[in-house]
Short mmCIF file of C-alpha atoms in Angstrom, two decimals:
data_model
loop_
_atom_site.label_atom_id
_atom_site.label_comp_id
_atom_site.label_asym_id
_atom_site.label_seq_id
_atom_site.Cartn_x
_atom_site.Cartn_y
_atom_site.Cartn_z
CA MET C 1 28.22 4.04 12.71
CA TYR C 2 24.52 4.14 12.71
CA ASP C 3 22.45 0.69 15.08
CA VAL C 4 20.35 0.79 12.21
CA VAL C 5 19.98 2.12 8.73
CA ILE C 6 16.64 2.14 7.24
CA VAL C 7 15.56 2.47 3.95
CA GLY C 8 12.46 4.75 3.05
CA SER C 9 9.84 6.44 5.08
CA GLY C 10 6.35 4.97 4.18
CA PHE C 11 4.57 2.23 6.34
CA GLY C 12 7.17 -0.36 6.65
CA GLY C 13 10.39 1.57 7.42
CA ALA C 14 7.87 4.43 10.12
CA MET C 15 6.65 1.51 11.95
CA VAL C 16 9.87 -0.59 12.26
CA ALA C 17 11.74 2.26 13.70
CA ARG C 18 9.02 2.55 16.27
CA PRO C 19 10.41 0.13 18.45
CA LEU C 20 14.22 1.04 17.76
CA VAL C 21 13.93 4.23 18.30
CA SER C 22 11.75 3.48 21.81
CA ALA C 23 14.76 0.96 22.37
CA GLY C 24 17.10 3.65 21.93
CA LEU C 25 18.87 3.03 19.20
CA ARG C 26 20.01 5.31 16.63
CA VAL C 27 18.47 5.14 13.71
CA LEU C 28 19.20 6.78 10.43
CA MET C 29 16.15 6.64 7.32
CA LEU C 30 17.21 7.49 4.16
CA GLU C 31 14.18 8.45 1.90
CA ARG C 32 14.85 9.82 -1.79
CA GLY C 33 12.35 12.36 -1.18
CA ASN C 34 10.80 15.52 0.31
CA TRP C 35 8.36 16.15 2.87
CA VAL C 36 5.09 17.70 1.19
CA GLN C 37 3.93 20.87 2.31
CA ARG C 38 0.28 21.20 3.62
CA GLY C 39 -1.82 24.06 2.92
CA PRO C 40 -4.89 25.29 0.59
CA HIS C 41 -2.97 24.28 -3.48
CA ASN C 42 -3.03 20.49 -1.61
CA TRP C 43 -7.02 20.75 -2.78
CA ALA C 44 -6.21 22.15 -6.43
CA PRO C 45 -6.73 19.84 -9.04
CA ASP C 46 -3.45 19.45 -9.21
CA GLY C 47 -3.17 17.28 -5.67
CA SER C 48 -3.55 15.02 -6.67
CA LEU C 49 -1.13 12.43 -6.95
CA MET C 50 -0.13 11.65 -10.04
CA LEU C 51 0.49 15.89 -11.26
CA THR C 52 2.45 16.65 -8.26
CA PRO C 53 5.54 16.46 -8.37
CA PHE C 54 6.27 13.94 -5.67
CA PHE C 55 5.24 11.53 -8.28
CA SER C 56 8.85 11.10 -9.37
CA HIS C 57 9.47 10.42 -13.11
CA GLU C 58 13.17 11.12 -13.19
CA ALA C 59 14.23 7.88 -13.45
CA PRO C 60 10.77 5.88 -14.46
CA TYR C 61 9.87 2.43 -14.20
CA GLN C 62 9.97 -0.20 -17.63
CA VAL C 63 6.54 -1.72 -17.37
CA ASN C 64 5.58 -4.71 -19.36
CA SER C 65 1.75 -5.22 -19.32
CA ASP C 66 -1.15 -6.56 -21.92
CA GLY C 67 1.37 -7.12 -24.27
CA LYS C 68 2.25 -2.72 -24.37
CA THR C 69 5.42 -1.58 -23.01
CA GLU C 70 5.14 2.11 -21.17
CA MET C 71 7.57 4.41 -19.01
CA MET C 72 5.50 5.05 -15.10
CA GLY C 73 6.42 6.84 -12.52
CA TYR C 74 6.44 6.22 -8.47
CA CYS C 75 5.21 8.22 -5.36
CA ALA C 76 8.40 9.30 -3.96
CA CYS C 77 8.06 11.72 -0.64
CA VAL C 78 8.35 11.30 3.20
CA GLY C 79 6.03 8.95 4.57
CA GLY C 80 5.53 7.43 1.04
CA PRO C 81 2.44 6.61 -0.67
CA SER C 82 0.51 7.42 2.96
CA VAL C 83 0.69 10.62 2.18
CA PHE C 84 -1.60 10.29 -0.77
CA TYR C 85 -3.61 7.19 0.17
CA GLY C 86 -7.76 6.93 0.88
CA ALA C 87 -6.50 6.09 4.78
CA VAL C 88 -8.31 2.75 4.32
CA SER C 89 -6.81 0.63 7.03
CA MET C 90 -8.21 -3.26 7.82
CA ARG C 91 -6.49 -5.79 9.00
CA LEU C 92 -6.27 -9.49 6.97
CA ARG C 93 -8.94 -12.19 7.88
CA GLU C 94 -7.79 -15.63 9.67
CA ARG C 95 -8.63 -17.18 6.52
CA ASP C 96 -5.97 -14.92 4.31
CA PHE C 97 -3.19 -16.56 6.23
CA ARG C 98 -4.19 -19.67 4.86
CA PRO C 99 -4.45 -19.04 1.38
CA ALA C 100 -6.37 -22.00 -0.68
CA ALA C 101 -4.62 -24.22 -3.60
CA ASP C 102 -6.62 -22.29 -5.99
CA MET C 103 -5.37 -19.00 -5.26
CA VAL C 104 -1.73 -19.65 -4.55
CA GLY C 105 -2.07 -22.02 -8.11
CA ASP C 106 2.19 -23.79 -8.85
CA SER C 107 3.19 -20.61 -6.79
CA GLY C 108 4.04 -22.50 -2.97
CA GLY C 109 3.27 -19.13 -1.56
CA ARG C 110 2.69 -19.61 2.34
CA TRP C 111 2.37 -17.03 4.94
CA PRO C 112 4.31 -18.48 8.04
CA ILE C 113 2.21 -16.33 10.48
CA THR C 114 -0.55 -16.78 11.63
CA TYR C 115 -3.16 -13.91 12.07
CA PRO C 116 -2.55 -14.55 15.66
CA ASP C 117 1.01 -13.68 15.32
CA LEU C 118 -0.38 -10.02 13.83
CA GLU C 119 -3.75 -9.58 16.36
CA GLY C 120 -2.01 -7.57 19.21
CA TYR C 121 0.59 -5.79 16.43
CA TYR C 122 -2.74 -4.67 13.76
CA THR C 123 -3.66 -3.35 17.54
CA ARG C 124 -0.73 -1.18 17.81
CA ALA C 125 -0.70 -0.10 14.28
CA GLU C 126 -4.25 1.21 14.61
CA GLU C 127 -3.38 3.14 17.67
CA ALA C 128 -0.65 4.70 16.04
CA LEU C 129 -2.37 5.96 13.14
CA ALA C 130 -5.56 6.73 15.67
CA VAL C 131 -7.66 4.85 13.11
CA SER C 132 -11.60 5.19 13.19
CA GLY C 133 -14.13 2.42 12.85
CA GLU C 134 -17.02 0.11 14.45
CA ALA C 135 -16.79 -3.15 14.96
CA GLY C 136 -18.71 -5.77 15.06
CA VAL C 137 -20.63 -5.14 12.06
CA ASP C 138 -18.34 -6.40 8.94
CA PRO C 139 -19.32 -10.03 8.66
CA THR C 140 -16.15 -10.92 7.38
CA GLU C 141 -14.09 -9.39 10.55
CA PRO C 142 -10.91 -11.23 12.27
CA ALA C 143 -11.26 -11.71 16.24
CA ARG C 144 -9.65 -7.84 17.79
CA SER C 145 -9.34 -7.65 21.92
CA THR C 146 -9.33 -4.20 21.61
CA GLY C 147 -12.31 -2.03 19.83
CA PHE C 148 -10.96 0.17 17.23
CA PRO C 149 -9.00 3.48 19.03
CA MET C 150 -11.47 5.84 16.98
CA ALA C 151 -15.61 6.69 16.94
CA PRO C 152 -16.43 6.48 12.90
CA ALA C 153 -18.21 10.12 11.72
CA PRO C 154 -21.40 9.95 10.54
CA LEU C 155 -22.46 8.92 7.43
CA SER C 156 -23.26 11.13 3.91
CA ALA C 157 -25.71 11.65 1.95
CA THR C 158 -24.40 9.46 -0.61
CA SER C 159 -23.37 6.31 1.44
CA HIS C 160 -26.74 6.15 3.15
CA LEU C 161 -27.97 5.83 -0.57
CA ILE C 162 -25.41 3.10 -1.34
CA ALA C 163 -25.53 1.57 2.42
CA ASP C 164 -29.61 1.24 1.91
CA ALA C 165 -29.84 -0.11 -1.78
CA ALA C 166 -26.67 -2.94 -0.26
CA ARG C 167 -28.98 -3.98 1.98
CA GLU C 168 -31.87 -4.24 -0.14
CA LEU C 169 -29.91 -6.62 -2.06
CA GLY C 170 -29.83 -8.83 0.94
CA LEU C 171 -26.45 -7.01 1.47
CA LYS C 172 -24.54 -6.33 4.75
CA PRO C 173 -22.62 -2.78 4.10
CA PHE C 174 -20.08 -1.44 6.98
CA ARG C 175 -18.15 1.16 7.75
CA LEU C 176 -14.21 1.49 6.51
CA PRO C 177 -11.78 2.13 8.65
CA LEU C 178 -10.60 5.54 8.01
CA ALA C 179 -6.85 6.70 9.94
CA ILE C 180 -8.45 10.26 9.37
CA ASN C 181 -8.86 12.72 12.94
CA TYR C 182 -11.95 12.98 13.53
CA ASN C 183 -11.30 14.13 17.54
CA THR C 184 -11.79 17.38 18.50
CA GLY C 185 -9.69 16.22 22.12
CA ASN C 186 -6.33 17.29 20.37
CA ASP C 187 -4.07 19.98 18.76
CA ARG C 188 -4.22 18.60 15.15
CA GLN C 189 -7.44 19.79 12.82
CA LYS C 190 -10.33 17.88 12.51
CA CYS C 191 -11.42 16.08 9.69
CA VAL C 192 -13.47 18.74 7.29
CA ALA C 193 -15.14 16.21 4.99
CA CYS C 194 -13.70 17.36 2.37
CA THR C 195 -13.03 15.78 -1.40
CA THR C 196 -10.19 15.66 -2.43
CA CYS C 197 -8.92 12.74 0.51
CA ASP C 198 -7.78 9.63 -1.73
CA THR C 199 -5.13 10.48 -3.75
CA PHE C 200 -4.39 13.86 -2.41
CA ALA C 201 -2.05 14.44 0.23
CA CYS C 202 -4.25 16.55 3.17
CA ALA C 203 -4.40 20.10 2.92
CA ILE C 204 -5.21 20.46 6.79
CA GLY C 205 -3.10 17.33 7.94
CA ALA C 206 -6.41 15.64 9.30
CA LYS C 207 -5.48 12.18 7.38
CA ASN C 208 -3.18 10.42 9.28
CA ASP C 209 -0.48 9.88 7.26
CA LEU C 210 3.04 9.16 8.28
CA ALA C 211 4.11 12.49 7.90
CA ALA C 212 1.80 13.75 9.55
CA THR C 213 1.59 11.60 12.78
CA VAL C 214 4.06 8.84 12.96
CA LEU C 215 7.38 10.20 11.64
CA PRO C 216 7.36 13.82 13.36
CA GLN C 217 7.35 11.98 16.27
CA LEU C 218 9.84 9.83 16.14
CA ILE C 219 11.95 12.34 15.19
CA ASP C 220 11.85 14.61 18.09
CA ARG C 221 12.41 11.18 20.20
CA GLY C 222 16.13 10.81 17.77
CA LEU C 223 15.31 9.11 14.49
CA GLU C 224 17.88 10.92 11.84
CA LEU C 225 15.49 11.42 8.88
CA ARG C 226 17.85 12.46 5.47
CA THR C 227 15.53 13.25 2.68
CA GLY C 228 16.35 13.18 -1.13
CA THR C 229 18.88 10.72 -0.78
CA VAL C 230 18.46 7.82 -3.55
CA ALA C 231 20.15 4.09 -1.97
CA VAL C 232 21.54 3.15 -4.81
CA ARG C 233 23.80 -0.22 -3.15
CA LEU C 234 24.02 -2.24 -0.49
CA VAL C 235 27.93 -2.62 0.25
CA ARG C 236 28.49 -6.50 1.61
CA ARG C 237 30.89 -8.25 3.29
CA GLY C 238 31.40 -11.74 4.44
CA ASP C 239 27.12 -13.00 6.08
CA ARG C 240 27.03 -9.06 6.48
CA VAL C 241 25.91 -5.59 4.43
CA VAL C 242 28.56 -3.14 5.98
CA GLU C 243 27.32 -0.06 3.97
CA ILE C 244 24.87 1.47 2.00
CA GLU C 245 26.33 3.56 -1.18
CA CYS C 246 23.91 7.21 -1.77
CA ILE C 247 23.40 9.90 -4.10
CA GLU C 248 22.51 12.53 -2.46
CA LYS C 249 19.55 14.80 -5.63
CA ALA C 250 20.47 17.93 -4.40
CA SER C 251 24.87 17.81 -4.43
CA GLY C 252 24.70 14.92 -7.09
CA ARG C 253 27.53 13.96 -4.18
CA SER C 254 27.73 10.20 -3.11
CA VAL C 255 27.90 9.36 0.08
CA ARG C 256 28.06 6.08 2.35
CA TYR C 257 26.09 5.07 5.40
CA ALA C 258 27.79 2.52 7.85
CA GLY C 259 25.82 0.28 9.81
CA ARG C 260 25.13 -2.85 12.22
CA LEU C 261 21.99 -3.54 10.90
CA PHE C 262 19.66 -2.82 8.00
CA VAL C 263 15.87 -2.08 6.76
CA LEU C 264 14.93 -2.64 3.50
CA SER C 265 11.04 -0.94 3.14
CA ALA C 266 11.37 0.98 -0.10
CA GLY C 267 8.80 -1.06 -1.63
CA ALA C 268 7.56 -3.72 -3.44
CA LEU C 269 9.35 -2.63 -6.54
CA GLY C 270 12.04 -0.72 -4.99
CA SER C 271 13.39 -2.78 -2.46
CA PRO C 272 14.32 -5.59 -5.33
CA HIS C 273 15.34 -3.24 -7.44
CA LEU C 274 17.93 -2.56 -4.65
CA LEU C 275 18.85 -5.77 -3.59
CA LEU C 276 19.84 -7.23 -7.17
CA THR C 277 21.55 -3.93 -7.97
CA SER C 278 23.77 -4.93 -5.80
CA GLY C 279 23.87 -8.57 -6.09
CA LEU C 280 22.76 -9.67 -2.95
CA ASP C 281 20.26 -12.28 -5.05
CA GLU C 282 23.41 -14.28 -4.77
CA VAL C 283 23.54 -14.82 -1.35
CA ASN C 284 20.58 -16.09 -0.80
CA PRO C 285 19.46 -19.22 -0.78
CA ALA C 286 15.99 -18.84 -3.09
CA GLY C 287 17.76 -16.17 -4.97
CA GLY C 288 15.59 -17.16 -8.39
CA HIS C 289 12.76 -15.78 -6.96
CA VAL C 290 13.58 -12.66 -5.60
CA GLY C 291 11.86 -10.19 -7.85
CA ARG C 292 9.12 -12.25 -8.25
CA TYR C 293 5.38 -13.35 -7.73
CA LEU C 294 4.62 -9.48 -7.74
CA MET C 295 1.18 -9.04 -7.10
CA ARG C 296 -1.09 -5.40 -7.19
CA HIS C 297 -4.83 -6.34 -7.05
CA CYS C 298 -7.50 -7.02 -9.89
CA ASN C 299 -8.99 -3.17 -9.14
CA ALA C 300 -11.33 -1.44 -10.72
CA ILE C 301 -14.05 1.40 -9.69
CA VAL C 302 -17.17 0.77 -10.96
CA TYR C 303 -18.83 4.41 -11.66
CA GLY C 304 -22.64 4.71 -11.75
CA ILE C 305 -24.51 7.60 -13.41
CA PHE C 306 -27.48 9.80 -12.02
CA ARG C 307 -29.50 11.84 -12.37
CA ARG C 308 -29.84 14.19 -9.85
CA ARG C 309 -26.03 14.74 -7.97
CA PRO C 310 -25.25 11.40 -5.15
CA ASP C 311 -23.30 14.30 -3.18
CA PRO C 312 -25.50 17.35 -3.31
CA VAL C 313 -23.60 19.40 -0.80
CA GLY C 314 -19.92 17.92 -2.17
CA THR C 315 -18.87 15.53 1.27
CA PHE C 316 -16.18 12.78 1.64
CA HIS C 317 -18.34 10.18 1.70
CA LYS C 318 -15.26 7.27 0.75
CA GLN C 319 -16.60 5.21 3.98
CA LEU C 320 -18.28 1.78 3.11
CA GLY C 321 -17.01 -1.34 2.74
CA ILE C 322 -18.54 -5.17 1.26
CA HIS C 323 -17.61 -7.83 2.16
CA ASP C 324 -20.77 -10.35 1.68
CA PHE C 325 -18.25 -11.80 -1.51
CA TYR C 326 -14.71 -11.71 0.22
CA PHE C 327 -14.84 -15.78 0.24
CA GLY C 328 -17.12 -16.29 -2.53
CA HIS C 329 -20.93 -16.47 -2.12
CA ARG C 330 -23.18 -19.59 -3.68
CA SER C 331 -25.04 -16.95 -6.53
CA ILE C 332 -21.24 -16.78 -8.90
CA ALA C 333 -20.86 -19.26 -10.73
CA HIS C 334 -16.78 -18.19 -11.48
CA PRO C 335 -14.48 -18.02 -10.12
CA LYS C 336 -15.98 -20.62 -7.20
CA GLY C 337 -14.22 -19.31 -3.83
CA LYS C 338 -11.87 -16.29 -2.92
CA LEU C 339 -12.57 -13.03 -4.59
CA GLY C 340 -11.86 -10.09 -3.02
CA THR C 341 -14.25 -6.80 -1.61
CA ILE C 342 -16.12 -4.15 -2.67
CA GLN C 343 -15.69 -0.48 -0.96
CA GLN C 344 -16.88 2.79 -1.33
CA VAL C 345 -15.06 5.31 -3.29
CA GLN C 346 -15.06 9.46 -3.54
CA THR C 347 -16.62 11.10 -6.62
CA PRO C 348 -13.97 13.05 -8.29
CA PRO C 349 -13.59 16.39 -8.67
CA ALA C 350 -14.82 17.91 -11.87
CA ALA C 351 -11.57 19.85 -12.32
CA LEU C 352 -9.57 16.96 -11.64
CA VAL C 353 -11.12 15.23 -14.82
CA GLU C 354 -10.87 17.93 -16.81
CA ALA C 355 -7.45 18.18 -16.15
CA VAL C 356 -6.29 14.20 -16.45
CA ALA C 357 -8.81 13.65 -19.45
CA PRO C 358 -7.53 15.21 -23.33
CA LYS C 359 -8.94 19.02 -23.15
CA PRO C 360 -11.44 18.91 -25.42
CA LEU C 361 -12.81 15.77 -23.72
CA GLY C 362 -12.58 17.06 -20.71
CA ARG C 363 -14.28 20.13 -20.30
CA LEU C 364 -17.07 17.77 -21.90
CA LEU C 365 -17.17 15.63 -19.15
CA ARG C 366 -17.07 18.31 -16.29
CA PRO C 367 -20.66 18.86 -15.88
CA GLY C 368 -21.41 15.40 -15.73
CA VAL C 369 -18.94 14.53 -13.31
CA PRO C 370 -20.93 15.28 -9.67
CA HIS C 371 -23.60 12.95 -11.18
CA LEU C 372 -21.06 9.68 -10.96
CA THR C 373 -20.36 8.05 -7.52
CA GLY C 374 -18.71 4.64 -7.04
CA LEU C 375 -17.42 1.54 -5.74
CA LEU C 376 -13.60 0.11 -6.19
CA VAL C 377 -13.42 -3.55 -6.90
CA ILE C 378 -10.84 -5.08 -4.61
CA ALA C 379 -10.01 -8.44 -6.25
CA GLU C 380 -6.81 -10.42 -5.04
CA ASP C 381 -4.58 -11.69 -7.41
CA GLN C 382 -2.79 -14.91 -8.12
CA PRO C 383 1.14 -15.41 -6.71
CA GLN C 384 2.60 -15.78 -10.45
CA ALA C 385 6.57 -16.65 -11.28
CA ARG C 386 6.28 -14.88 -14.54
CA ASN C 387 4.75 -11.67 -12.74
CA ARG C 388 8.19 -10.06 -11.30
CA VAL C 389 10.88 -7.23 -11.64
CA THR C 390 14.99 -7.17 -13.53
CA ILE C 391 16.97 -4.75 -14.11
CA ASP C 392 18.48 -3.85 -17.48
CA PRO C 393 22.10 -3.02 -16.65
CA ARG C 394 22.69 -1.36 -20.46
CA ARG C 395 20.58 1.24 -19.26
CA ARG C 396 21.25 3.58 -15.95
CA ASP C 397 19.57 6.20 -14.79
CA ARG C 398 21.17 9.94 -13.74
CA PHE C 399 22.06 7.82 -9.86
CA GLY C 400 23.94 4.39 -11.80
CA LEU C 401 20.64 2.58 -11.21
CA PRO C 402 20.11 0.26 -13.70
CA GLN C 403 16.47 0.10 -14.99
CA LEU C 404 13.69 -0.89 -13.69
CA CYS C 405 11.72 -3.38 -16.05
CA ILE C 406 8.69 -4.83 -14.85
CA THR C 407 6.20 -7.84 -16.26
CA HIS C 408 2.67 -8.64 -15.24
CA ASP C 409 -0.39 -9.66 -16.18
CA TYR C 410 -3.13 -10.63 -14.57
CA SER C 411 -4.44 -14.62 -14.62
CA PRO C 412 -7.63 -15.66 -15.92
CA ARG C 413 -8.91 -16.65 -12.65
CA ASP C 414 -7.88 -12.77 -11.49
CA ILE C 415 -10.37 -11.34 -14.46
CA ALA C 416 -12.93 -13.71 -13.41
CA ALA C 417 -13.03 -12.17 -9.78
CA ARG C 418 -12.99 -8.94 -11.33
CA LYS C 419 -15.69 -9.33 -13.55
CA ALA C 420 -17.89 -10.97 -10.79
CA LEU C 421 -17.20 -8.03 -7.88
CA ALA C 422 -18.02 -5.56 -10.59
CA GLN C 423 -21.43 -6.75 -12.05
CA LYS C 424 -22.42 -7.28 -7.84
CA SER C 425 -21.46 -3.40 -7.44
CA LYS C 426 -23.39 -2.47 -10.98
CA ALA C 427 -26.71 -4.23 -9.24
CA VAL C 428 -26.22 -2.21 -5.95
CA MET C 429 -25.48 0.76 -8.17
CA ARG C 430 -28.33 0.72 -10.40
CA LEU C 431 -31.07 0.27 -7.49
CA ALA C 432 -29.33 2.76 -5.89
CA GLY C 433 -30.63 5.58 -8.87
CA ALA C 434 -27.81 4.70 -11.11
CA LEU C 435 -28.73 4.95 -14.80
CA PHE C 436 -26.29 3.24 -16.00
CA CYS C 437 -22.67 2.02 -14.61
CA TYR C 438 -19.35 2.30 -16.84
CA VAL C 439 -16.29 0.33 -15.50
CA HIS C 440 -12.82 1.74 -15.06
CA PRO C 441 -9.74 -1.13 -14.60
CA ILE C 442 -7.05 0.54 -12.07
CA LYS C 443 -3.56 -0.39 -13.52
CA THR C 444 -1.45 1.66 -11.38
CA PHE C 445 0.94 -0.60 -8.88
CA SER C 446 -0.56 1.69 -5.86
CA HIS C 447 -0.98 -2.04 -4.24
CA ALA C 448 2.18 -3.95 -4.94
CA VAL C 449 3.27 -6.82 -2.96
CA GLY C 450 5.16 -9.93 -3.27
CA THR C 451 8.75 -9.96 -5.33
CA VAL C 452 10.72 -11.58 -1.67
CA ARG C 453 8.28 -12.76 0.63
CA MET C 454 8.57 -14.57 3.95
CA GLY C 455 8.63 -18.23 3.98
CA ALA C 456 9.20 -21.42 5.51
CA ASP C 457 11.19 -22.52 2.33
CA PRO C 458 14.83 -21.41 2.18
CA ALA C 459 14.51 -22.48 -1.26
CA SER C 460 11.78 -21.05 -2.28
CA ALA C 461 11.63 -17.76 -0.06
CA PRO C 462 13.64 -14.82 0.51
CA LEU C 463 12.73 -14.20 3.66
CA ASP C 464 12.23 -16.24 7.44
CA GLN C 465 9.23 -15.72 9.16
CA TYR C 466 11.19 -12.93 10.72
CA CYS C 467 11.52 -10.67 7.18
CA ARG C 468 15.57 -11.39 7.53
CA TYR C 469 16.92 -11.29 3.66
CA ARG C 470 18.30 -15.26 4.29
CA GLY C 471 22.37 -15.65 3.38
CA LEU C 472 23.13 -12.33 5.61
CA SER C 473 22.47 -11.68 9.33
CA ASN C 474 21.37 -8.03 9.93
CA LEU C 475 19.37 -7.18 6.17
CA PHE C 476 15.86 -7.12 7.11
CA VAL C 477 12.64 -6.34 4.61
CA VAL C 478 9.33 -4.72 6.17
CA ASP C 479 7.93 -3.48 2.92
CA GLY C 480 4.84 -5.16 1.08
CA SER C 481 7.47 -7.24 -0.90
CA PHE C 482 6.68 -9.40 1.90
CA MET C 483 3.87 -10.75 1.16
CA PRO C 484 3.28 -14.14 -0.03
CA THR C 485 -0.75 -13.78 -1.05
CA SER C 486 -2.02 -10.68 -1.60
CA ALA C 487 -5.50 -11.02 0.08
CA GLY C 488 -8.62 -8.98 -0.89
CA ILE C 489 -7.73 -5.99 1.22
CA ASN C 490 -5.84 -2.50 1.07
CA PRO C 491 -2.30 -3.81 2.39
CA SER C 492 -0.79 -1.02 3.92
CA LEU C 493 -2.42 -2.29 7.93
CA THR C 494 -0.59 -5.41 7.50
CA ILE C 495 2.34 -3.96 6.21
CA ALA C 496 2.29 -1.51 9.65
CA ALA C 497 1.52 -4.10 11.79
CA ASN C 498 4.55 -6.32 10.78
CA ALA C 499 7.28 -4.47 10.88
CA LEU C 500 6.19 -3.47 14.37
CA ARG C 501 6.05 -7.10 15.14
CA VAL C 502 9.98 -7.06 12.49
CA GLY C 503 10.86 -4.04 14.96
CA ASP C 504 10.49 -6.17 18.08
CA HIS C 505 12.57 -8.95 17.38
CA ALA C 506 15.22 -7.06 16.34
CA VAL C 507 15.29 -5.42 19.26
CA ARG C 508 14.85 -8.13 21.66
CA GLN C 509 17.41 -9.87 19.23
CA PHE C 510 19.80 -6.92 18.16
CA ASP C 511 23.51 -7.89 19.89
CA ALA C 512 22.99 -11.52 18.36
CA LEU C 513 21.87 -10.16 14.96
CA THR C 514 25.26 -7.41 14.67
CA ARG C 515 27.24 -9.54 16.67
CA PRO C 516 30.96 -9.34 13.74
#
């Protein structure tokens, strides 16, 4: 019997475990993936997530989007997507917790907490991830009780090129907060500013992902981590979850773990999958909303193609953000109101482009890749009931889980916001010297949130303000599925901060939550 059983080792699972382990509780963490080994092989073209074994297709999801149906894999490894993410670690703005009516629409999505409720936990999350940044420069920066734990690295030549162009347009570019180790005063490898960071596991462990930092510390302090273990069903007795049924991937053996408290952090796709498979939507007063309101941001990369190489020496340059249009701008007629963010992205390795493009095309494109660099636009997308995940019990994977089916389409406002940000990004690129621009829409679910949202209304929000699953006294959900709206910023730090908040609450209320 464990005190707490956590499903998933990503930002929610790892961070909720910190206060639980610190309180001396016996904590078991279940992870369907394995550890990502670090070394020179991570720098190779096939080290990018979707080309690695950690982008799993063993139980693919069915995605219905834009009138098409396709099968999609998912990230499965210790540390979750943090191992392959771009390390951007941003707080939501104060106004993100009070979304405007035109963003929420008829979804009823409302935050039951405010920015001050999370501010201290944002600070703790930044400290745990050793985030480097520069306070007081981002024009939309929320109030901070402290500065960033670490100072940022010097700007690359490419970043200077983009920053100068943005300033000439009257914009205020700022340093992106990054969870990367630039410190020479610890026992970890310092960042070497390589070009394989975003979508790659760090070959030297200098990216402060959860598998490199937080999880090893927790294991040293008593966390029990079981890898290669697939959770397939939560077993309920009355108003309590009493066991979790799992399949060991290596042996195929079915095992069960009993616990006093259970925490789901399988992601905005995986957590509703397990809840629906276990029939737990039936005990929740908002059960019809479990799996609904899936959001993933309306993203695209605006690549500028330059006559001369914008990155002549081949160095890391995902360093800048532009928030002048975050809450809208007088120069943008449509849509009015909230838009989102623009962030610099790394020039992709030429060998990677050759590897992922169709064979003849890849060889033709490779010589031109060093002549481009890009800006990522992240447009906040609206919560819509029709964007959802469901299960199809007629089709089951090798673990016995029913097929997860995803239905998602952007609203006209989502697309208009992305287009507006892309136009502004093109203007920056052209002034920086780009001959022409290419807009590449992003179709992944790397920023997936929603699906099991928190809220004050028990009839429309499956989770309460502390992310406890309504209808059950001892089940919490702490991954990105808890978010009622997506905001316009990378969700990882908000997931981490909220999980710390939930972990503190669970420690304070442990006896009451686990009393039979």
